[in-house]
Short mmCIF file of C-alpha atoms and ligand atoms in Angstrom, two decimals:
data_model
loop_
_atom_site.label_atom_id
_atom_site.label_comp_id
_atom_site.label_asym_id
_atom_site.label_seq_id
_atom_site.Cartn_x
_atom_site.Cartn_y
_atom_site.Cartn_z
CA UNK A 1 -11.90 10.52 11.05
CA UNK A 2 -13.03 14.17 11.40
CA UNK A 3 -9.75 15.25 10.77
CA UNK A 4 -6.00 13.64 10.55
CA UNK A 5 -6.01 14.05 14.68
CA UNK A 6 -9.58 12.89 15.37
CA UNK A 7 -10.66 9.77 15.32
CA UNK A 8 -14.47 9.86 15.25
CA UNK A 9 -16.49 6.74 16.85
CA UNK A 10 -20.23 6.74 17.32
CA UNK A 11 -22.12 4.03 19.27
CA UNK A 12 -24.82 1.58 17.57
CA UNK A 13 -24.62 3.96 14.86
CA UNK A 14 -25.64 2.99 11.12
CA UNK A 15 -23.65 3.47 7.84
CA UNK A 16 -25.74 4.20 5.10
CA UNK A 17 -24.54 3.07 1.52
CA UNK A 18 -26.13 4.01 -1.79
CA UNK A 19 -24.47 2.21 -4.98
CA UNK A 20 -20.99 2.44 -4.68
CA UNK A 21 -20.66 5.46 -2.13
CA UNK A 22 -21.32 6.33 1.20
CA UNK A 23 -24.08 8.14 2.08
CA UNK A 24 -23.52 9.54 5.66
CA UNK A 25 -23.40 7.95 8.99
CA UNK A 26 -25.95 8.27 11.57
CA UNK A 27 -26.99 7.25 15.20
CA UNK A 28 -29.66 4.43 15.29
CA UNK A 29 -32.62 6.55 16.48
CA UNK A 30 -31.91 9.25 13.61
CA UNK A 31 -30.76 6.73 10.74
CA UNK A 32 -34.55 5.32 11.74
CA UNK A 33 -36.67 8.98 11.48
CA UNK A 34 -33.96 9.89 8.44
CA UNK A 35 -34.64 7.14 5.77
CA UNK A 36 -37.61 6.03 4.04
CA UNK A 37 -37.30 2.57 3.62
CA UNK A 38 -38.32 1.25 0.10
CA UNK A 39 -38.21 -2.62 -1.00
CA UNK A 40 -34.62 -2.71 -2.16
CA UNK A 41 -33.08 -1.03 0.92
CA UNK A 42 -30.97 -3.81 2.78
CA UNK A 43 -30.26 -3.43 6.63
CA UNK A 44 -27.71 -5.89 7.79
CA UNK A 45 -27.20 -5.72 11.79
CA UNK A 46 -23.80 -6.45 12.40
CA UNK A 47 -24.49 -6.37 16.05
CA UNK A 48 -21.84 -5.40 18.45
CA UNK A 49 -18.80 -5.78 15.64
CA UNK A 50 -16.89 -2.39 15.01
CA UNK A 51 -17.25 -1.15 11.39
CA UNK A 52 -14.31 0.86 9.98
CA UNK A 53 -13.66 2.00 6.81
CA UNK A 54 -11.05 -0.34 4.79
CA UNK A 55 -7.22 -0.01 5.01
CA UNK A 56 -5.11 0.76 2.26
CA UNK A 57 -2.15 -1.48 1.49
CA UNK A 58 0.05 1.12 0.03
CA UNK A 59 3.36 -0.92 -1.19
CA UNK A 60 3.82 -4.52 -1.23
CA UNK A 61 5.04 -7.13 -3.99
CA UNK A 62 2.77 -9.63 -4.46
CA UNK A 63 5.21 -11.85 -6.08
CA UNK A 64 7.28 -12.10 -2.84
CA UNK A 65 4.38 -13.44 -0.88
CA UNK A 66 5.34 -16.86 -1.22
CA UNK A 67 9.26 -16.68 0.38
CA UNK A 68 7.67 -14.18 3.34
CA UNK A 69 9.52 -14.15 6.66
CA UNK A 70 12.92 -16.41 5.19
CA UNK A 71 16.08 -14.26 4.56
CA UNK A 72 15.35 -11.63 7.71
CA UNK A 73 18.57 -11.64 8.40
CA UNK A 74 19.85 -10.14 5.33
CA UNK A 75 20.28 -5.93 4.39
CA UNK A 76 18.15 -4.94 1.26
CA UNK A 77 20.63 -5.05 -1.80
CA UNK A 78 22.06 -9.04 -0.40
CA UNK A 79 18.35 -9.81 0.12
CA UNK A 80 17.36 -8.57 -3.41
CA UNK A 81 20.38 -10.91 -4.83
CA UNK A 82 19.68 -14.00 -2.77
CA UNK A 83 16.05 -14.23 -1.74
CA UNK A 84 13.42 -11.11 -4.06
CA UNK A 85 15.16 -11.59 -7.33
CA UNK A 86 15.30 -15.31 -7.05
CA UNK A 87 11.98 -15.89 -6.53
CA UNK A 88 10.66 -13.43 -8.88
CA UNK A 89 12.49 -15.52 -11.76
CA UNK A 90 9.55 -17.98 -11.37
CA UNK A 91 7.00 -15.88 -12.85
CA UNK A 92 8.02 -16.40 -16.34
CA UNK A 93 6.06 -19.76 -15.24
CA UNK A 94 2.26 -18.90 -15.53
CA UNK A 95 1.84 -22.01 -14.04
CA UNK A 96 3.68 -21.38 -10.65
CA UNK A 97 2.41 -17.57 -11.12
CA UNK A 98 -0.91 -18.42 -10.78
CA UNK A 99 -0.43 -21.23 -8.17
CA UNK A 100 1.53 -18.59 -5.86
CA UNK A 101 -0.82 -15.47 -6.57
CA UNK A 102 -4.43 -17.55 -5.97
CA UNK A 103 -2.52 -18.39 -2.29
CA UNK A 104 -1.84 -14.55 -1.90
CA UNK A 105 -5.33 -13.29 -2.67
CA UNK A 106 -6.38 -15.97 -0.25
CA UNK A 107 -4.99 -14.55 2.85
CA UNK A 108 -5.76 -10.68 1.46
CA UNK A 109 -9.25 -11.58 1.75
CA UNK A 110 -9.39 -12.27 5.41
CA UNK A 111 -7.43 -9.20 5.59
CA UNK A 112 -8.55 -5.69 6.59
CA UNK A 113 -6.88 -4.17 3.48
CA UNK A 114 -9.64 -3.29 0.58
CA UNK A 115 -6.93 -1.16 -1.40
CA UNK A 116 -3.34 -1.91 -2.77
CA UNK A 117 -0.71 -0.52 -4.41
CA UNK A 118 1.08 -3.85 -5.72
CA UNK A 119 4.18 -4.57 -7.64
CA UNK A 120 3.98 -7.77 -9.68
CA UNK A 121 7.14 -8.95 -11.72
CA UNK A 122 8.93 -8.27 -15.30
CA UNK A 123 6.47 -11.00 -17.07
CA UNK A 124 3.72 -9.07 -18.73
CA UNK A 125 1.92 -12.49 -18.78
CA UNK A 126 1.65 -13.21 -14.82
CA UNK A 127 1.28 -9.62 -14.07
CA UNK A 128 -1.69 -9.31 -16.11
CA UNK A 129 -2.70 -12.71 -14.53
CA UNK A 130 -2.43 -10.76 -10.91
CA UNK A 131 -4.26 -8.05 -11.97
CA UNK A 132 -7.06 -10.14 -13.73
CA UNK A 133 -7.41 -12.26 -10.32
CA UNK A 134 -7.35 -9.40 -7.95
CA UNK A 135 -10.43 -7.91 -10.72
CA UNK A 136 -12.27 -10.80 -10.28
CA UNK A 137 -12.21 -10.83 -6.57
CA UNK A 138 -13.58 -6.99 -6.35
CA UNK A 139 -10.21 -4.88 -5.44
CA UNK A 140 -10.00 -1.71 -7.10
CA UNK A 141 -6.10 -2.31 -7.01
CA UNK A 142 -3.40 -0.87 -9.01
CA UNK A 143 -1.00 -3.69 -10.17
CA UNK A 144 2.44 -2.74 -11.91
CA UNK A 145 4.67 -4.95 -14.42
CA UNK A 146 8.19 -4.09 -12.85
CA UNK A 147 10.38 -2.44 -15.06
CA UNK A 148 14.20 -3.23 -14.59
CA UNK A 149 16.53 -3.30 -18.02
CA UNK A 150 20.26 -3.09 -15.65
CA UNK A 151 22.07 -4.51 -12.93
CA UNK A 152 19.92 -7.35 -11.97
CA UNK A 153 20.55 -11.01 -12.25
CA UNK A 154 20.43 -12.90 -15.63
CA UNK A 155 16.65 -14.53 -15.98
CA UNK A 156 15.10 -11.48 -14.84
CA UNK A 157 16.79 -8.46 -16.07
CA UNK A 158 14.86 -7.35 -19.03
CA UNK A 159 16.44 -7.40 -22.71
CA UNK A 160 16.54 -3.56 -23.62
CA UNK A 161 14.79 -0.48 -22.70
CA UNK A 162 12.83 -1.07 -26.08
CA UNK A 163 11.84 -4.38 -24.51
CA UNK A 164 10.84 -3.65 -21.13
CA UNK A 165 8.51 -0.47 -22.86
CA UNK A 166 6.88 -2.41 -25.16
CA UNK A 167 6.13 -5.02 -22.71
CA UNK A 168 4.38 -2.11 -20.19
CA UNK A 169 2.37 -0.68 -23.14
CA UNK A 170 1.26 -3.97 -23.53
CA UNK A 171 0.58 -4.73 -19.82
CA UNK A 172 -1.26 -1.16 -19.78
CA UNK A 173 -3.65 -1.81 -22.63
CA UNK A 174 -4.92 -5.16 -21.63
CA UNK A 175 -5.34 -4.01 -18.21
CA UNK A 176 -7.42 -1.22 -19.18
CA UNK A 177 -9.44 -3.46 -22.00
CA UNK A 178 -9.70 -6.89 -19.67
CA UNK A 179 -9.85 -5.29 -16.09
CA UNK A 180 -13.42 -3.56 -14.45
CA UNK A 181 -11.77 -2.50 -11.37
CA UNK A 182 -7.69 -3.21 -11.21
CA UNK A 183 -5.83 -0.35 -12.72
CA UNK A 184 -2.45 -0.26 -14.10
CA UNK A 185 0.87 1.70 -12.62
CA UNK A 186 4.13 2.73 -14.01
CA UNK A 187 6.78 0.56 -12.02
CA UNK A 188 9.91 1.22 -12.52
CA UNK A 189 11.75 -1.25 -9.65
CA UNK A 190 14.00 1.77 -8.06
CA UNK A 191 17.07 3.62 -10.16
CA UNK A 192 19.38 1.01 -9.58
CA UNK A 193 17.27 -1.25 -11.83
CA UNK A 194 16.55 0.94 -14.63
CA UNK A 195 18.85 2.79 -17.68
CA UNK A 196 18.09 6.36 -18.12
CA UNK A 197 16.65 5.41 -21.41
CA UNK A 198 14.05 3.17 -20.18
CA UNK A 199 13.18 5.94 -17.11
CA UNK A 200 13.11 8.26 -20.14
CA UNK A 201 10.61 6.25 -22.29
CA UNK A 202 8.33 5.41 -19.02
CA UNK A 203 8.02 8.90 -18.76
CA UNK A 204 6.61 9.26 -22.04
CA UNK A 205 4.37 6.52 -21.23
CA UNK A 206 3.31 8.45 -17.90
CA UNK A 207 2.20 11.47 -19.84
CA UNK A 208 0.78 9.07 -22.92
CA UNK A 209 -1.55 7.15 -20.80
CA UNK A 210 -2.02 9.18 -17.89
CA UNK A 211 -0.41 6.81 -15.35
CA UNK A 212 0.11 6.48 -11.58
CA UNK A 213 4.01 5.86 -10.53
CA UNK A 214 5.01 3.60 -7.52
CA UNK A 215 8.11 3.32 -6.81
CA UNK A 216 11.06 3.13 -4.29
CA UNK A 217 12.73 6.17 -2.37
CA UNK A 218 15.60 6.50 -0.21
CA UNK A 219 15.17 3.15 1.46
CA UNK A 220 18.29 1.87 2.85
CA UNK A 221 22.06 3.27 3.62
CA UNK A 222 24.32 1.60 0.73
CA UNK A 223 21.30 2.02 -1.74
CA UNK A 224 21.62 5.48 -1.38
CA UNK A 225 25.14 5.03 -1.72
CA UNK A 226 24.71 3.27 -5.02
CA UNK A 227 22.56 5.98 -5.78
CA UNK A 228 24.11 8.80 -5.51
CA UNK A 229 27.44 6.60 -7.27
CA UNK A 230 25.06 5.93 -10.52
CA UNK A 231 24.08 9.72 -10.66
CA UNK A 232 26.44 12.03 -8.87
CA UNK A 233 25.11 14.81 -10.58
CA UNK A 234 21.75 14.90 -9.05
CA UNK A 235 20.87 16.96 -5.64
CA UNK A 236 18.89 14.14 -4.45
CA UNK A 237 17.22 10.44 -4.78
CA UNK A 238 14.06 11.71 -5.87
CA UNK A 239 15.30 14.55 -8.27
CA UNK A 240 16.24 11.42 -11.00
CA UNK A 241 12.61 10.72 -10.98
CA UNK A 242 11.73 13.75 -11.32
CA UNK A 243 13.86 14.71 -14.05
CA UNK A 244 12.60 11.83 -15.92
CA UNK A 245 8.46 12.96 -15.11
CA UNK A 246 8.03 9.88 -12.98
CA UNK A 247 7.73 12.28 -9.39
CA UNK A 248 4.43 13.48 -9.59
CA UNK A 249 4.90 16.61 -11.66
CA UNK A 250 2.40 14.72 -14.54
CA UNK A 251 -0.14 12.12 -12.49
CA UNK A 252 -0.05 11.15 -9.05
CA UNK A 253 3.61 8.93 -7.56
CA UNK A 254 4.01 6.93 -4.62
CA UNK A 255 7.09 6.27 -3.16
CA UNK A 256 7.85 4.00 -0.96
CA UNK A 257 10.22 4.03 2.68
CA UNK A 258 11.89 7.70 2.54
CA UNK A 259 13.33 6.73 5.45
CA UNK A 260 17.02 8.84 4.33
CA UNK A 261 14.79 11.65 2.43
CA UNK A 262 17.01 14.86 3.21
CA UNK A 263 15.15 19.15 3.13
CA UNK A 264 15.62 19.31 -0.84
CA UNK A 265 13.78 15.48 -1.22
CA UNK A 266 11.39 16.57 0.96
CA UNK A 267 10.43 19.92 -0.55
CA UNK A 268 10.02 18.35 -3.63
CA UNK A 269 7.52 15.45 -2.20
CA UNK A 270 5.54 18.41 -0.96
CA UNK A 271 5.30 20.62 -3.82
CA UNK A 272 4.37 17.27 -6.49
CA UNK A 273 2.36 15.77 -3.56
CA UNK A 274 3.71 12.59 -3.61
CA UNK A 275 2.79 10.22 -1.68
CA UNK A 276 4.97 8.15 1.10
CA UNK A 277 4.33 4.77 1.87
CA UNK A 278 5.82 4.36 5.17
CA UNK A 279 6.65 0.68 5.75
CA UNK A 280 7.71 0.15 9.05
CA UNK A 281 8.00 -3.52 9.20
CA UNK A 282 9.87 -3.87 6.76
CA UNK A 283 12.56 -1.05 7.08
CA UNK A 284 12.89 -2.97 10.34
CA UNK A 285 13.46 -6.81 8.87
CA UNK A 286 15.42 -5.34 6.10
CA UNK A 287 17.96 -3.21 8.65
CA UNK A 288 17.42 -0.24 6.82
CA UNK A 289 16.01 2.56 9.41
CA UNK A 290 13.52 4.12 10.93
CA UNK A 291 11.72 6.95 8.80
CA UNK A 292 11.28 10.31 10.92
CA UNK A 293 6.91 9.77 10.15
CA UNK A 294 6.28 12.46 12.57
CA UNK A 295 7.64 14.88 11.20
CA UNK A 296 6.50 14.46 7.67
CA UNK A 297 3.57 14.81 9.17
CA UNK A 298 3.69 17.79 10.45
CA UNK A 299 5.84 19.13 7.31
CA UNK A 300 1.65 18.26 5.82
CA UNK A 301 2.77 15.24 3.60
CA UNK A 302 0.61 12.50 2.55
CA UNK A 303 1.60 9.49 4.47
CA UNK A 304 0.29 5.60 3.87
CA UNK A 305 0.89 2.16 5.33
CA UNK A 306 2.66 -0.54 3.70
CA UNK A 307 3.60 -4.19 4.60
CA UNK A 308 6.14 -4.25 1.56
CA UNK A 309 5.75 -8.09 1.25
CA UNK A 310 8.04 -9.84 1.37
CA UNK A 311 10.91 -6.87 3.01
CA UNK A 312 8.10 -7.13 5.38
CA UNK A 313 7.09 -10.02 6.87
CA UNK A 314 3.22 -9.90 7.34
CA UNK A 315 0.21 -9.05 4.92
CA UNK A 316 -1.36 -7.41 7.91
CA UNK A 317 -2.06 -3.72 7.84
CA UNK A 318 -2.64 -4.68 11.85
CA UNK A 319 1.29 -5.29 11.89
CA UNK A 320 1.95 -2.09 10.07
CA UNK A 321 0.03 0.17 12.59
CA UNK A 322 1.62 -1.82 15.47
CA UNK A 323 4.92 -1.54 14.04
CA UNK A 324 4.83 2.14 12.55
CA UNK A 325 3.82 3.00 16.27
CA UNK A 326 6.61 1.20 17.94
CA UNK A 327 9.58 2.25 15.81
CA UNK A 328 8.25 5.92 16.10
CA UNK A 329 8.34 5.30 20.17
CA UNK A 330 12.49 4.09 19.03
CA UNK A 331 13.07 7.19 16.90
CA UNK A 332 11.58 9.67 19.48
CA UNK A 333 13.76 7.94 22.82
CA UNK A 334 16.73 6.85 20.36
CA UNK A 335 17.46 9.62 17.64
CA UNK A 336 15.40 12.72 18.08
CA UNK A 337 13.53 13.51 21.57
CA UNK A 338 12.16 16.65 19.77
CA UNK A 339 9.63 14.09 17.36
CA UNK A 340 6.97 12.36 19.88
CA UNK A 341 5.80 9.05 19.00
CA UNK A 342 2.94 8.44 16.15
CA UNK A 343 -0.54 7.95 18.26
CA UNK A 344 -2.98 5.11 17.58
CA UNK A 345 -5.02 7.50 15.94
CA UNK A 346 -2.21 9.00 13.65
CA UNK A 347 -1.10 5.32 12.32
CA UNK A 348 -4.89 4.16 11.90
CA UNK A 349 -5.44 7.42 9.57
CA UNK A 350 -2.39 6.45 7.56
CA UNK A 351 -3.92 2.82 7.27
CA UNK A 352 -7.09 4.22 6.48
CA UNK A 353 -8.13 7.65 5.26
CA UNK A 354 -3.87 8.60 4.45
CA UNK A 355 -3.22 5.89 1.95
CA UNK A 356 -6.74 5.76 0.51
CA UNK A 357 -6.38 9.40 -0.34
CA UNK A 358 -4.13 7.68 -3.27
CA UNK A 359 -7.32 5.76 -5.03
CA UNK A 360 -8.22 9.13 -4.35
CA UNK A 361 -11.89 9.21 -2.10
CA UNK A 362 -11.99 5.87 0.22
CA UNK A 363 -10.70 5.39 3.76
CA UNK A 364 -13.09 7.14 5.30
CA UNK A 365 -17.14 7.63 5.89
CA UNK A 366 -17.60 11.01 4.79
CA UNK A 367 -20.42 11.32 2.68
CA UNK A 368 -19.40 10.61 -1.25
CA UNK A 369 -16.36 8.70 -0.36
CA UNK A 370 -16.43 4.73 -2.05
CA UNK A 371 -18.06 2.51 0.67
CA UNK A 372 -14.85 0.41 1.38
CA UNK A 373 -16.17 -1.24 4.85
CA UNK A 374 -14.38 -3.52 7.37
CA UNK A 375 -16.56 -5.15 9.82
CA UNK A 376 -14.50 -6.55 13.03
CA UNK A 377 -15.36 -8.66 15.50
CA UNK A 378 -13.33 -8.43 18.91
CA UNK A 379 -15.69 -10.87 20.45
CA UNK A 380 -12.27 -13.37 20.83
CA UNK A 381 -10.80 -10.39 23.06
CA UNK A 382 -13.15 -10.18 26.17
CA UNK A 383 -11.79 -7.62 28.47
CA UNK A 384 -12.96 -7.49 32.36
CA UNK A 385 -14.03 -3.63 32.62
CA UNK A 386 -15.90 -1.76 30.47
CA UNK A 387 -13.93 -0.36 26.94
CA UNK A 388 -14.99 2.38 24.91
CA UNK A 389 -15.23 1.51 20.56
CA UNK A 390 -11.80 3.95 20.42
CA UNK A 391 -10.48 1.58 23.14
CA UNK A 392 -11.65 -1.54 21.25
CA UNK A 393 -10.90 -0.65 18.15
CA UNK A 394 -6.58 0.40 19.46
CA UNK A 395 -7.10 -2.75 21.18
CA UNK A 396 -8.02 -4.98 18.78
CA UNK A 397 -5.53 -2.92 16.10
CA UNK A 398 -2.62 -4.38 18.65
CA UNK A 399 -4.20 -8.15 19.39
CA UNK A 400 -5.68 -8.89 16.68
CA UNK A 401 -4.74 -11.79 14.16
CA UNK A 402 -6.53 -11.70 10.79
CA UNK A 403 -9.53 -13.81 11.76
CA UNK A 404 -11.20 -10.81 13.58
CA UNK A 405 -12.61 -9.89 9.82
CA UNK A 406 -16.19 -10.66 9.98
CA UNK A 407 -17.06 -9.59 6.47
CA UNK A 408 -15.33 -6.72 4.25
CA UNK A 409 -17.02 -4.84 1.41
CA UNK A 410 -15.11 -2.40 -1.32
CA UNK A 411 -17.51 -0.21 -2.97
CA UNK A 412 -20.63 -1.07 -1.27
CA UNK A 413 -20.17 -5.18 -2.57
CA UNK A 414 -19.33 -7.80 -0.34
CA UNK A 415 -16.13 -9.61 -1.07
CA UNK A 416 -15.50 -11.43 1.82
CA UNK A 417 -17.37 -12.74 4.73
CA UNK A 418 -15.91 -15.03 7.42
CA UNK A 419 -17.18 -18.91 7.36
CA UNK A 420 -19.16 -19.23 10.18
N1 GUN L 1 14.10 -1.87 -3.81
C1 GUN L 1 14.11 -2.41 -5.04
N2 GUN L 1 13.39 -3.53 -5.09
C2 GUN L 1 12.89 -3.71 -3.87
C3 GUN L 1 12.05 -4.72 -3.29
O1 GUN L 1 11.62 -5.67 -3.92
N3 GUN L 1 11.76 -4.54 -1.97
C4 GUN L 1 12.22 -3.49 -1.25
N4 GUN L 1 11.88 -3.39 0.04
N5 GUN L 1 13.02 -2.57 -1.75
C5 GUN L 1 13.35 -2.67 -3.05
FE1 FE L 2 9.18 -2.68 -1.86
#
């Protein structure tokens, strides 16, 4: 993308990769007078497959993979009680923890998404676990131990605030000691989960270790509710985290859904430049709203994409575009006629270059960004008149099922290429 309106496509063109970074992009004839070639150059012709840069998953729970697409017809807080909490009780297990996260990273790798932002559970053990399997496999990921210490169901809610701290710090420092590529992230669950002691302590630990936050924001109507019950002093949702240092006043946030984030919320997102991740399909499944993308775009925030396993339904960041288009087209005809739909281009620059802005320089080909590379074959989509690559590529963006990977690569190293 040249910029966040203008999707850039060149024809039989060549990306250039040195090490981990891309070099620059150039047309066949001129990539061929440009470079001289020395032994350990590799060309690989990739014929007529579209090359993109890789998508960013910016929110999902890895740990809610295994129960996707059962309890849709539950709202948020009943679907945390009955279906996310209950599962997540199994990953005291290592056993079952590893079992359930080696299926996960299965499916990610036929996936378009080279970057994620992922929650794992309470259990320092299986979260570490995650994070070392995700390592091994080549994603640069950042992988959180949840932190929630009140109101949540016996089996899962953590002991004390002491508890649940000491268990991060200990998450945190064998990330950072056992881990090449996965980083760790402050995860506090949402308020509802946490005391103000333990969102006090994390934000010690945010400052101590220099830590990313993910978290949730302003999801769903009777979660704000509880919200604003729990702390009626506070002007809005994301002011607790921000009185606690957890909003991106110390080291870069993420927050996902702000689909009910009022003018104050919003301000503040802007001036810590936090990041949203907008996750259409699953504010959809989960009955909890459509968030007014369009015009946090134009207010100049940074937007991502997230599936939000399991509130979503699919791992694909396909389904997100698709869906963060569609409910835009709702929001614009339904609620507010002044906000035009998202384009294609708009939602593949969140997928892309607007979430991978958070890891902070992939998502894109411009020269010195990490070579994060999606090759895509829409050979399974034959179409009777000619198509341009833009047209291909928002075509195969709406058909496509995850098979269409040909071969991915995350900073200029193959991790996956599709069995012939
Ligand atoms: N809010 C707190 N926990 C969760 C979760 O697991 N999923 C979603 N969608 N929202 C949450
Ligand atoms: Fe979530």
């Amino acid at each position: 993308m040249a910029d966040r309106q203008t999707l850039c496509t060149i024809r039989h063109g060549c990306l250039a990769i040195q090490g981990n970074t891309v070099e620059g992009v150039y047309k066949e004839k001129e990539f061929q007078k440009l470079t001289i070639h020395s032994d350990k150059d590799t060309v690989t012709d990739y014929g007529d497959c579209l090359i993109i840069p890789g998508m960013t998953d910016l929110h999902l729970h890895a740990p809610q993979y295994a129960f996707r697409g059962l309890g849709m017809d539950c709202e948020l807080l009943d679907w945390l009680e009955k279906h996310a909490f209950q599962e997540e009780k199994k990953y005291s297990d290592l056993e079952y923890a590893g079992r359930a996260y080696r299926m996960f990273l299965n499916d990610l790798q036929k996936s378009p998404t080279t970057r994620a932002c992922l929650f794992g559970t309470v259990h320092k053990e299986s979260s570490l676990l995650l994070a070392k399997l995700l390592d091994s496999a080549g994603y640069p990921a950042y992988v959180g131990k949840v932190n929630m210490d009140k109101n949540s169901p016996d089996g899962l809610q953590e002991q004390s605030a002491e508890i649940s701290v000491n268990d991060t710090r200990w998450f945190i420092e064998k990330v950072q000691s056992e881990c090449h590529l996965v980083k760790p992230i402050l995860t506090p669950r949402f308020v509802p989960s946490c005391s103000n002691l333990l969102l006090e302590e994390l934000g010690e630990l945010c400052q101590e270790y220099a830590l990313p936050v993910q978290s949730h924001l302003s999801e769903n109507p009777k979660e704000t509710q509880l919200v604003r019950k729990l702390f009626p002093n506070s002007h809005f949702y994301g002011d607790i985290y921000h009185h606690f240092g957890l909003f991106g006043s110390h080291s870069p946030a993420v927050m996902a859904h702000c689909v009910y984030s009022g003018e104050e919320e919003l301000a503040k997102i802007k001036e810590n430049g936090v990041f949203i991740a907008h996750c259409p399909n699953s504010n959809t499944s989960l009955a909890s709203g459509i968030a007014p993308i369009q015009k946090y775009w134009d207010y100049g925030l940074s937007i991502g994409l997230g599936t939000d396993i399991a509130g979503g339904f699919s791992l694909s960041m396909f389904r997100a575009i698709q869906d963060a288009v569609s409910v835009s087209k709702l929001y614009w005809r339904l609620v507010d006629s002044s906000l035009p739909p998202l384009t294609f281009s708009q939602a593949f620059y969140m997928a892309t270059a607007g979430g991978g802005a958070f890891f902070p320089k992939t998502g894109t080909f411009l020269p010195g960004y990490e070579a994060d590379v999606v090759v895509l074959d829409d050979s399974g989509l034959p179409c009777p008149f000619p198509l341009s690559p833009e047209e291909r590529l928002e075509r195969l963006c709406f058909l496509a099922d995850s098979d269409v990977v040909a071969a991915k690569y995350i900073q200029g190293r193959l991790v996956y290429a599709r069995p012939l």
